[in-house]
Amino acid sequence: MWTALRTGSEPPDPAGASSGGSRRRLWVLAGGAALGVFLLGFLFGWLANSAHQWPAPGSTEKMKKSFMAEMKAENIKQFLRNFTRHPHLAGTLENLQLAEHIQAQWEEFGLDSVQLAPYEVLLSYPNETNPNYISIVDEKGQEIFNTSLFEEPPPGYEDIGDIVPPYNSFSAQGTPEGDLVYVNYGSIEDFHRLERELGINCSGKIVIARYGKIFRGNKVKNAELAGAKGVILYSDPADSCAPGVEPYPIGWNLPRGGAQRGNVMLLNGAGDPLTPGYPAKEYIYRNDDMEAVPLKIPVHPIGYRDAEQLLKEMGGPAPPDDSWKGNLPVPYNLGPGFRGNSSKSKVKMHIHSFKKLARIYNVIGTIRGAVEPDRYVILGGHRDSWVFGGIDPQSGAAVVHEIVRSFGKLKQQGWRPRRTVMFASWDAEEFGLIGSTEWAEEHVKILQERGVAYINADSSIEGNYTLRVDCTPLMFSLVYNLTKEIPSPDKGFEGKSLYESWYEKNPSTEHQGVPRINKLGSGNDFEVFFQRLGIASGRARYTKNWKVDKYSSYPVYHSVYDTYELVERFYDPTFKNHLAVAQVRGGLVFELADSVIIPFDCRDYAMALNSYVQVIFNLTLKYQAELTTYNVSLDSLFSAVENFSEAARDFHGRQQQLDINNPTAVRSWNDQLMFLERAFIDPLGLPGMPFYRHIIFAPSSHNKYAGISFPGIYDALFDIANVGDQHKAWEEVKRQISIAAFTVEAAAETLKETA
């Protein structure tokens, strides 16, 4: 800078110059002095700004402690009470009013900006004047039994209106009638067993499946592929009740008339069914309704009181083993049809739900970063609920609210994060993650360039036993280090850390000496960020003891009984578990937004890849003859994983020499960390699932809730022995191995030293 100024200044006048030259020299001197004053001012300003941008040693840690201490359990409790007074179904006035309330409060908390982000999307509702139900009809077509039209409201909620009755969104309309077949959980393995081992054909039948084990949409897809013309879903006590616990409101089990609502369409990451891949704004082309929703059979949920009436007279063979039996006083015969005096009776479905365009609203709040405002750390959770949503989702929304308030408090004291922090209250999550997907589609270009991390904040609790974390391997070390700083809320662990209680109660089965961290599957709003865009993601909640508690999710999930009182009386009376979850979620956001170096560890990814490739290798052990016959080898994938491991070790070795006072060097280093997750994205997507693009992680094709590793290879190997064209099937395995090997090699290259 100074050299350039000297080079560009006036040359000295030759000896004997005129008085005009002297005047010119005076003007030059005066101009130079003025320029010098300006540059000195600029330098002082830059230094002052740099002092603000580069915090003094220990100041970030001090602010983090202040932030963590600011969060209060009592605030979370009050926010939850406020958020659960009324139902907040997506597309309704009540949910818009809650969005506006959250917007106003976030503004009061001091965020830089808070905006509503609306979209016009396809949703599905029951017909208020023509309700859905199931009946048993005799040989004359007379109804001799009808299922309940609604759930009995819990105490204190009798006068609340706008409670949507149990239904499955995006079910087809119809009144099919036929014999009933019991299909256990409705998994692909269950249908294979019925057809291949037991000789039971579901084509043209109505099937009844119990909730649990897998995503309800996968049950319906499996039934449709098997030729069924209708699906009844029910909550069996074996999967919806804890032993020795009374039904709500005396205890926290599902009452006999309680039923689980839920979406049954497999969107596979598409978001709004009418605008897959693009935001549902007014100028976007919309697909035809019939093409957009491929589900062609009716689906309806019932409680176990009604299910008992359908199952008790079932004929046909007995269940193949005890894994097909629930806890109802029925034989669990498979059918088809009824036995004895009921043998001529049929089951008839009456489903009149309809689809309509509805406006949904996300709430997006922002605190602008001081140093890297073009780098985004996002905390998001949904706001819409099937009814009151005491656990799902409002226990999460209340925690987000307290995290936003605490960040706002720091900002009011003059603090700003290094990177921009964004907060999101998503809409229409229950209908297939629609609100978050539409927003990500609208802002896809900047998110791909600027997204550092996404932390999901759905239900804060599903039990009260210990912490549960699902995240990218990049965050493993960050999560472990953070939880060592947070006090455990668990009884018997007073004075110990959350990490210690978590490790003792749920140690990892893959890696010694650390707590268990799960893979990210789907069924929540991180999906579009992680599976489509390749933005590092994670989530945390308090969970049950999975070794003992065999019921699915939590008993009153998606029912009218999921209330504030359920949480306050049974799950977390002191809200100390909510506070611990708030500190985990908030602490992750703080570290990701304010650390000079993004706290990702590529070596953890390398360790995970080594574990995942071994899982794939183990799957192939029973196909040794086929591997030889079709010339299939995993050598290229093992080699790629080894190369990635070496690149990760070298990368973190070079970090010791990084000059953290050099903004350019820090920016370059952080970009390599930020873009590593993107390196695992294949723009072509997985086979048949173009919006699932992560080559290392994806939801299982047979259970959307479960995360699997190397999904392309895993799905190609699934049930391969029963594929007709074996040569073609094994060629697909080879293709998927090559894609995975290339992707891992390419990711390793992104960690190499920049030129």
Short mmCIF file of N, CA, C and O in Angstrom, two decimals, residues 452-557:
data_model
loop_
_atom_site.label_atom_id
_atom_site.label_comp_id
_atom_site.label_asym_id
_atom_site.label_seq_id
_atom_site.Cartn_x
_atom_site.Cartn_y
_atom_site.Cartn_z
N VAL A 452 -23.07 -23.37 7.00
CA VAL A 452 -22.05 -24.05 7.81
C VAL A 452 -22.64 -25.29 8.47
O VAL A 452 -22.07 -26.38 8.40
N ALA A 453 -23.79 -25.13 9.11
CA ALA A 453 -24.37 -26.24 9.86
C ALA A 453 -25.84 -25.98 10.11
O ALA A 453 -26.30 -24.83 10.15
N TYR A 454 -26.58 -27.07 10.28
CA TYR A 454 -27.99 -27.01 10.66
C TYR A 454 -28.21 -27.87 11.90
O TYR A 454 -27.83 -29.05 11.91
N ILE A 455 -28.81 -27.28 12.94
CA ILE A 455 -29.15 -28.02 14.16
C ILE A 455 -30.67 -28.10 14.24
O ILE A 455 -31.35 -27.07 14.23
N ASN A 456 -31.19 -29.31 14.32
CA ASN A 456 -32.64 -29.51 14.34
C ASN A 456 -33.16 -29.50 15.76
O ASN A 456 -32.49 -29.95 16.69
N ALA A 457 -34.39 -29.00 15.91
CA ALA A 457 -34.94 -28.84 17.26
C ALA A 457 -36.43 -29.20 17.28
O ALA A 457 -37.27 -28.37 17.58
N ASP A 458 -36.72 -30.44 16.93
CA ASP A 458 -38.08 -30.95 17.11
C ASP A 458 -38.25 -31.31 18.59
O ASP A 458 -37.59 -30.72 19.44
N SER A 459 -39.07 -32.26 18.91
CA SER A 459 -39.36 -32.63 20.30
C SER A 459 -38.08 -32.67 21.14
O SER A 459 -37.11 -33.32 20.76
N SER A 460 -38.12 -32.02 22.28
CA SER A 460 -36.95 -32.02 23.17
C SER A 460 -36.86 -33.29 23.99
O SER A 460 -35.79 -33.64 24.49
N ILE A 461 -38.00 -33.97 24.13
CA ILE A 461 -38.02 -35.20 24.92
C ILE A 461 -38.87 -36.24 24.21
O ILE A 461 -39.81 -35.91 23.49
N GLU A 462 -38.52 -37.50 24.39
CA GLU A 462 -39.39 -38.62 24.04
C GLU A 462 -39.33 -39.64 25.19
O GLU A 462 -39.89 -40.72 25.10
N GLY A 463 -38.64 -39.25 26.23
CA GLY A 463 -38.47 -40.05 27.43
C GLY A 463 -37.68 -39.22 28.42
O GLY A 463 -37.36 -38.05 28.17
N ASN A 464 -37.31 -39.81 29.56
CA ASN A 464 -36.56 -39.06 30.57
C ASN A 464 -35.40 -39.88 31.13
O ASN A 464 -35.05 -39.75 32.30
N TYR A 465 -34.80 -40.70 30.26
CA TYR A 465 -33.73 -41.59 30.71
C TYR A 465 -32.34 -41.00 30.47
O TYR A 465 -31.54 -40.89 31.39
N THR A 466 -32.06 -40.63 29.22
CA THR A 466 -30.73 -40.08 28.91
C THR A 466 -30.77 -39.29 27.61
O THR A 466 -31.80 -39.22 26.93
N LEU A 467 -29.64 -38.72 27.27
CA LEU A 467 -29.52 -37.94 26.04
C LEU A 467 -29.47 -38.85 24.83
O LEU A 467 -28.96 -39.97 24.88
N ARG A 468 -30.02 -38.36 23.73
CA ARG A 468 -29.89 -39.03 22.43
C ARG A 468 -29.41 -37.99 21.42
O ARG A 468 -29.95 -36.89 21.34
N VAL A 469 -28.39 -38.35 20.64
CA VAL A 469 -27.85 -37.46 19.61
C VAL A 469 -27.75 -38.22 18.30
O VAL A 469 -27.29 -39.35 18.25
N ASP A 470 -28.21 -37.59 17.22
CA ASP A 470 -28.01 -38.08 15.86
C ASP A 470 -27.31 -36.95 15.11
O ASP A 470 -27.81 -35.82 15.10
N CYS A 471 -26.19 -37.25 14.47
CA CYS A 471 -25.50 -36.16 13.77
C CYS A 471 -24.47 -36.70 12.78
O CYS A 471 -24.12 -37.89 12.78
N THR A 472 -23.99 -35.81 11.93
CA THR A 472 -22.88 -36.11 11.04
C THR A 472 -21.64 -36.44 11.87
O THR A 472 -21.44 -35.86 12.95
N PRO A 473 -20.78 -37.33 11.38
CA PRO A 473 -19.53 -37.59 12.11
C PRO A 473 -18.67 -36.35 12.31
O PRO A 473 -17.87 -36.32 13.25
N LEU A 474 -18.84 -35.34 11.48
CA LEU A 474 -18.06 -34.11 11.66
C LEU A 474 -18.29 -33.48 13.03
O LEU A 474 -17.43 -32.76 13.54
N MET A 475 -19.46 -33.74 13.63
CA MET A 475 -19.80 -33.12 14.91
C MET A 475 -19.54 -34.01 16.12
O MET A 475 -19.81 -33.60 17.24
N PHE A 476 -19.04 -35.22 15.92
CA PHE A 476 -18.87 -36.12 17.06
C PHE A 476 -18.06 -35.48 18.18
O PHE A 476 -18.49 -35.43 19.34
N SER A 477 -16.86 -35.01 17.87
CA SER A 477 -15.99 -34.44 18.91
C SER A 477 -16.60 -33.21 19.53
O SER A 477 -16.50 -32.99 20.75
N LEU A 478 -17.24 -32.38 18.72
CA LEU A 478 -17.90 -31.19 19.23
C LEU A 478 -18.96 -31.57 20.25
O LEU A 478 -19.04 -30.97 21.34
N VAL A 479 -19.78 -32.56 19.93
CA VAL A 479 -20.84 -32.98 20.84
C VAL A 479 -20.25 -33.55 22.13
O VAL A 479 -20.70 -33.20 23.24
N TYR A 480 -19.25 -34.39 22.01
CA TYR A 480 -18.64 -34.98 23.21
C TYR A 480 -18.03 -33.90 24.11
O TYR A 480 -18.21 -33.91 25.34
N ASN A 481 -17.29 -32.98 23.52
CA ASN A 481 -16.65 -31.93 24.32
C ASN A 481 -17.69 -31.02 24.98
O ASN A 481 -17.53 -30.63 26.15
N LEU A 482 -18.74 -30.70 24.25
CA LEU A 482 -19.77 -29.81 24.80
C LEU A 482 -20.50 -30.46 25.96
O LEU A 482 -20.72 -29.83 27.01
N THR A 483 -20.87 -31.73 25.82
CA THR A 483 -21.63 -32.39 26.89
C THR A 483 -20.80 -32.60 28.15
O THR A 483 -21.37 -32.81 29.23
N LYS A 484 -19.49 -32.54 28.03
CA LYS A 484 -18.64 -32.62 29.23
C LYS A 484 -18.72 -31.35 30.06
O LYS A 484 -18.35 -31.34 31.23
N GLU A 485 -19.22 -30.26 29.45
CA GLU A 485 -19.33 -28.98 30.15
C GLU A 485 -20.72 -28.74 30.73
O GLU A 485 -20.92 -27.78 31.48
N ILE A 486 -21.69 -29.60 30.40
CA ILE A 486 -23.08 -29.39 30.81
C ILE A 486 -23.40 -30.31 31.98
O ILE A 486 -23.10 -31.50 31.93
N PRO A 487 -23.99 -29.80 33.06
CA PRO A 487 -24.33 -30.65 34.20
C PRO A 487 -25.39 -31.68 33.82
O PRO A 487 -26.33 -31.38 33.08
N SER A 488 -25.25 -32.88 34.32
CA SER A 488 -26.26 -33.91 34.07
C SER A 488 -27.51 -33.61 34.90
O SER A 488 -27.41 -33.32 36.10
N PRO A 489 -28.69 -33.72 34.30
CA PRO A 489 -29.92 -33.54 35.08
C PRO A 489 -30.41 -34.84 35.71
O PRO A 489 -31.43 -34.84 36.41
N ASP A 490 -29.70 -35.94 35.48
CA ASP A 490 -30.17 -37.26 35.88
C ASP A 490 -29.98 -37.51 37.37
O ASP A 490 -28.94 -37.16 37.95
N LYS A 491 -30.96 -38.17 37.95
CA LYS A 491 -30.88 -38.55 39.35
C LYS A 491 -29.73 -39.54 39.54
O LYS A 491 -29.56 -40.48 38.77
N GLY A 492 -28.93 -39.30 40.57
CA GLY A 492 -27.77 -40.15 40.83
C GLY A 492 -26.50 -39.67 40.18
O GLY A 492 -25.43 -40.25 40.38
N PHE A 493 -26.60 -38.61 39.37
CA PHE A 493 -25.43 -38.06 38.69
C PHE A 493 -25.20 -36.60 39.09
O PHE A 493 -24.63 -35.83 38.31
N GLU A 494 -25.64 -36.25 40.29
CA GLU A 494 -25.43 -34.89 40.78
C GLU A 494 -23.93 -34.60 40.83
O GLU A 494 -23.14 -35.42 41.30
N GLY A 495 -23.55 -33.43 40.32
CA GLY A 495 -22.14 -33.05 40.31
C GLY A 495 -21.36 -33.64 39.15
O GLY A 495 -20.14 -33.40 39.04
N LYS A 496 -22.02 -34.44 38.32
CA LYS A 496 -21.34 -35.03 37.16
C LYS A 496 -21.86 -34.39 35.87
O LYS A 496 -22.88 -33.70 35.86
N SER A 497 -21.15 -34.65 34.81
CA SER A 497 -21.49 -34.02 33.53
C SER A 497 -22.54 -34.83 32.79
O SER A 497 -22.75 -36.03 33.04
N LEU A 498 -23.18 -34.18 31.85
CA LEU A 498 -24.13 -34.85 30.97
C LEU A 498 -23.44 -35.96 30.18
O LEU A 498 -24.01 -37.03 29.96
N TYR A 499 -22.19 -35.71 29.79
CA TYR A 499 -21.42 -36.73 29.08
C TYR A 499 -21.29 -38.00 29.91
O TYR A 499 -21.46 -39.12 29.40
N GLU A 500 -21.03 -37.84 31.20
CA GLU A 500 -20.82 -39.01 32.06
C GLU A 500 -22.10 -39.84 32.21
O GLU A 500 -22.06 -41.08 32.11
N SER A 501 -23.23 -39.19 32.43
CA SER A 501 -24.48 -39.95 32.57
C SER A 501 -24.88 -40.57 31.23
O SER A 501 -25.36 -41.71 31.18
N TRP A 502 -24.68 -39.85 30.16
CA TRP A 502 -24.99 -40.35 28.81
C TRP A 502 -24.14 -41.58 28.49
O TRP A 502 -24.65 -42.60 28.01
N TYR A 503 -22.85 -41.50 28.78
CA TYR A 503 -21.95 -42.62 28.48
C TYR A 503 -22.29 -43.85 29.31
O TYR A 503 -22.30 -44.98 28.80
N GLU A 504 -22.58 -43.64 30.59
CA GLU A 504 -22.88 -44.78 31.45
C GLU A 504 -24.18 -45.47 31.02
O GLU A 504 -24.29 -46.70 31.07
N LYS A 505 -25.15 -44.68 30.59
CA LYS A 505 -26.46 -45.24 30.25
C LYS A 505 -26.55 -45.76 28.82
O LYS A 505 -27.35 -46.65 28.53
N ASN A 506 -25.76 -45.20 27.90
CA ASN A 506 -25.87 -45.60 26.49
C ASN A 506 -24.51 -45.53 25.80
O ASN A 506 -24.29 -44.69 24.93
N PRO A 507 -23.58 -46.42 26.15
CA PRO A 507 -22.26 -46.41 25.51
C PRO A 507 -22.35 -46.87 24.06
O PRO A 507 -23.23 -47.64 23.68
N SER A 508 -21.43 -46.38 23.25
CA SER A 508 -21.39 -46.75 21.83
C SER A 508 -21.03 -48.21 21.68
O SER A 508 -20.19 -48.75 22.43
N THR A 509 -21.66 -48.86 20.72
CA THR A 509 -21.31 -50.24 20.39
C THR A 509 -20.29 -50.30 19.26
O THR A 509 -19.77 -51.37 18.96
N GLU A 510 -20.00 -49.16 18.65
CA GLU A 510 -19.05 -49.11 17.53
C GLU A 510 -17.69 -48.59 17.93
O GLU A 510 -16.67 -49.03 17.40
N HIS A 511 -17.67 -47.64 18.88
CA HIS A 511 -16.42 -46.99 19.28
C HIS A 511 -16.30 -47.05 20.79
O HIS A 511 -17.20 -46.63 21.51
N GLN A 512 -15.19 -47.54 21.27
CA GLN A 512 -15.00 -47.73 22.71
C GLN A 512 -14.78 -46.40 23.43
O GLN A 512 -14.15 -45.48 22.91
N GLY A 513 -15.33 -46.31 24.63
CA GLY A 513 -15.04 -45.19 25.52
C GLY A 513 -15.83 -43.94 25.28
O GLY A 513 -15.53 -42.90 25.88
N VAL A 514 -16.88 -43.99 24.44
CA VAL A 514 -17.69 -42.80 24.16
C VAL A 514 -19.16 -43.20 24.14
O VAL A 514 -19.50 -44.36 23.94
N PRO A 515 -20.06 -42.22 24.35
CA PRO A 515 -21.49 -42.52 24.25
C PRO A 515 -21.90 -42.80 22.80
O PRO A 515 -21.20 -42.45 21.86
N ARG A 516 -23.05 -43.40 22.66
CA ARG A 516 -23.59 -43.74 21.34
C ARG A 516 -24.11 -42.49 20.65
O ARG A 516 -24.84 -41.69 21.24
N ILE A 517 -23.75 -42.32 19.38
CA ILE A 517 -24.35 -41.31 18.51
C ILE A 517 -24.93 -42.04 17.31
O ILE A 517 -24.27 -42.88 16.70
N ASN A 518 -26.17 -41.71 16.95
CA ASN A 518 -26.87 -42.39 15.87
C ASN A 518 -26.67 -41.69 14.53
O ASN A 518 -26.36 -40.49 14.47
N LYS A 519 -26.89 -42.44 13.46
CA LYS A 519 -26.90 -41.86 12.12
C LYS A 519 -28.16 -41.03 11.92
O LYS A 519 -29.20 -41.31 12.52
N LEU A 520 -28.07 -40.04 11.06
CA LEU A 520 -29.24 -39.26 10.69
C LEU A 520 -30.04 -40.03 9.63
O LEU A 520 -29.49 -40.43 8.60
N GLY A 521 -31.32 -40.24 9.89
CA GLY A 521 -32.19 -40.87 8.90
C GLY A 521 -33.03 -39.80 8.22
O GLY A 521 -32.54 -39.00 7.45
N SER A 522 -34.33 -39.79 8.54
CA SER A 522 -35.19 -38.74 8.03
C SER A 522 -36.36 -38.58 8.99
O SER A 522 -36.24 -38.88 10.18
N GLY A 523 -37.50 -38.11 8.47
CA GLY A 523 -38.64 -37.89 9.32
C GLY A 523 -38.57 -36.61 10.11
O GLY A 523 -39.36 -36.39 11.02
N ASN A 524 -37.61 -35.73 9.74
CA ASN A 524 -37.49 -34.46 10.43
C ASN A 524 -36.85 -33.42 9.53
O ASN A 524 -36.30 -33.74 8.48
N ASP A 525 -36.89 -32.15 9.99
CA ASP A 525 -36.58 -31.04 9.10
C ASP A 525 -35.12 -30.89 8.72
O ASP A 525 -34.79 -30.06 7.87
N PHE A 526 -34.23 -31.69 9.29
CA PHE A 526 -32.84 -31.64 8.83
C PHE A 526 -32.68 -32.26 7.44
O PHE A 526 -31.66 -32.10 6.80
N GLU A 527 -33.71 -32.99 7.00
CA GLU A 527 -33.58 -33.81 5.79
C GLU A 527 -33.07 -33.01 4.58
O GLU A 527 -32.09 -33.40 3.94
N VAL A 528 -33.71 -31.91 4.25
CA VAL A 528 -33.33 -31.17 3.04
C VAL A 528 -31.92 -30.59 3.18
O VAL A 528 -31.15 -30.55 2.21
N PHE A 529 -31.56 -30.17 4.39
CA PHE A 529 -30.24 -29.58 4.59
C PHE A 529 -29.13 -30.63 4.48
O PHE A 529 -28.10 -30.38 3.85
N PHE A 530 -29.36 -31.78 5.06
CA PHE A 530 -28.33 -32.81 5.10
C PHE A 530 -28.37 -33.71 3.86
O PHE A 530 -27.36 -33.86 3.16
N GLN A 531 -29.53 -34.29 3.59
CA GLN A 531 -29.61 -35.30 2.54
C GLN A 531 -29.57 -34.71 1.13
O GLN A 531 -29.11 -35.37 0.20
N ARG A 532 -30.06 -33.48 0.97
CA ARG A 532 -30.06 -32.89 -0.37
C ARG A 532 -28.92 -31.90 -0.58
O ARG A 532 -28.26 -31.93 -1.62
N LEU A 533 -28.68 -31.03 0.41
CA LEU A 533 -27.71 -29.95 0.21
C LEU A 533 -26.33 -30.26 0.77
O LEU A 533 -25.37 -29.56 0.44
N GLY A 534 -26.21 -31.25 1.62
CA GLY A 534 -24.91 -31.57 2.17
C GLY A 534 -24.41 -30.56 3.19
O GLY A 534 -23.22 -30.28 3.26
N ILE A 535 -25.31 -30.02 3.99
CA ILE A 535 -24.94 -29.12 5.08
C ILE A 535 -24.86 -29.96 6.36
O ILE A 535 -25.81 -30.68 6.70
N ALA A 536 -23.73 -29.90 7.04
CA ALA A 536 -23.53 -30.70 8.26
C ALA A 536 -24.68 -30.47 9.23
O ALA A 536 -25.03 -29.32 9.52
N SER A 537 -25.26 -31.54 9.75
CA SER A 537 -26.47 -31.43 10.56
C SER A 537 -26.40 -32.32 11.79
O SER A 537 -25.66 -33.31 11.83
N GLY A 538 -27.23 -31.96 12.78
CA GLY A 538 -27.32 -32.76 13.99
C GLY A 538 -28.57 -32.44 14.76
O GLY A 538 -29.23 -31.42 14.51
N ARG A 539 -28.91 -33.31 15.70
CA ARG A 539 -30.06 -33.06 16.57
C ARG A 539 -29.83 -33.77 17.91
O ARG A 539 -29.06 -34.73 18.00
N ALA A 540 -30.52 -33.29 18.94
CA ALA A 540 -30.38 -33.86 20.28
C ALA A 540 -31.71 -33.79 20.99
O ALA A 540 -32.49 -32.85 20.80
N ARG A 541 -31.98 -34.77 21.83
CA ARG A 541 -33.19 -34.80 22.64
C ARG A 541 -32.97 -35.73 23.82
O ARG A 541 -31.99 -36.46 23.86
N TYR A 542 -33.90 -35.70 24.79
CA TYR A 542 -33.86 -36.68 25.86
C TYR A 542 -34.75 -37.86 25.47
O TYR A 542 -35.83 -37.68 24.91
N THR A 543 -34.28 -39.06 25.73
CA THR A 543 -34.96 -40.25 25.24
C THR A 543 -35.22 -41.25 26.35
O THR A 543 -34.84 -41.06 27.51
N LYS A 544 -35.83 -42.35 25.96
CA LYS A 544 -36.15 -43.44 26.89
C LYS A 544 -35.00 -44.44 26.93
O LYS A 544 -34.01 -44.31 26.19
N ASN A 545 -35.16 -45.47 27.75
CA ASN A 545 -34.19 -46.56 27.82
C ASN A 545 -34.58 -47.60 26.77
O ASN A 545 -35.47 -48.42 26.98
N TRP A 546 -33.92 -47.56 25.62
CA TRP A 546 -34.32 -48.39 24.49
C TRP A 546 -34.10 -49.88 24.77
O TRP A 546 -34.69 -50.74 24.10
N LYS A 547 -33.27 -50.20 25.75
CA LYS A 547 -33.06 -51.61 26.10
C LYS A 547 -34.24 -52.19 26.86
O LYS A 547 -34.46 -53.41 26.83
N VAL A 548 -34.98 -51.36 27.53
CA VAL A 548 -36.09 -51.80 28.38
C VAL A 548 -37.43 -51.40 27.80
O VAL A 548 -38.38 -52.19 27.76
N ASP A 549 -37.53 -50.15 27.34
CA ASP A 549 -38.81 -49.61 26.87
C ASP A 549 -39.01 -50.00 25.41
O ASP A 549 -38.42 -49.40 24.50
N LYS A 550 -39.85 -50.98 25.17
CA LYS A 550 -40.04 -51.52 23.83
C LYS A 550 -41.16 -50.85 23.05
O LYS A 550 -41.36 -51.14 21.88
N TYR A 551 -41.92 -49.99 23.71
CA TYR A 551 -42.98 -49.29 23.00
C TYR A 551 -42.38 -48.32 21.97
O TYR A 551 -41.26 -47.85 22.10
N SER A 552 -43.16 -48.05 20.94
CA SER A 552 -42.68 -47.21 19.85
C SER A 552 -42.81 -45.74 20.21
O SER A 552 -43.83 -45.31 20.74
N SER A 553 -41.77 -44.96 19.92
CA SER A 553 -41.75 -43.52 20.19
C SER A 553 -42.18 -43.29 21.65
O SER A 553 -41.56 -43.81 22.57
N TYR A 554 -43.24 -42.51 21.89
CA TYR A 554 -43.81 -42.40 23.23
C TYR A 554 -45.31 -42.69 23.08
O TYR A 554 -45.91 -42.45 22.02
N PRO A 555 -45.96 -43.23 24.10
CA PRO A 555 -47.29 -43.84 23.92
C PRO A 555 -48.36 -42.95 23.29
O PRO A 555 -49.14 -43.43 22.47
N VAL A 556 -48.45 -41.67 23.65
CA VAL A 556 -49.56 -40.84 23.15
C VAL A 556 -49.15 -40.02 21.92
O VAL A 556 -49.80 -39.04 21.57
N TYR A 557 -48.10 -40.43 21.25
CA TYR A 557 -47.57 -39.76 20.06
C TYR A 557 -48.68 -39.46 19.04
O TYR A 557 -49.45 -40.33 18.66
#
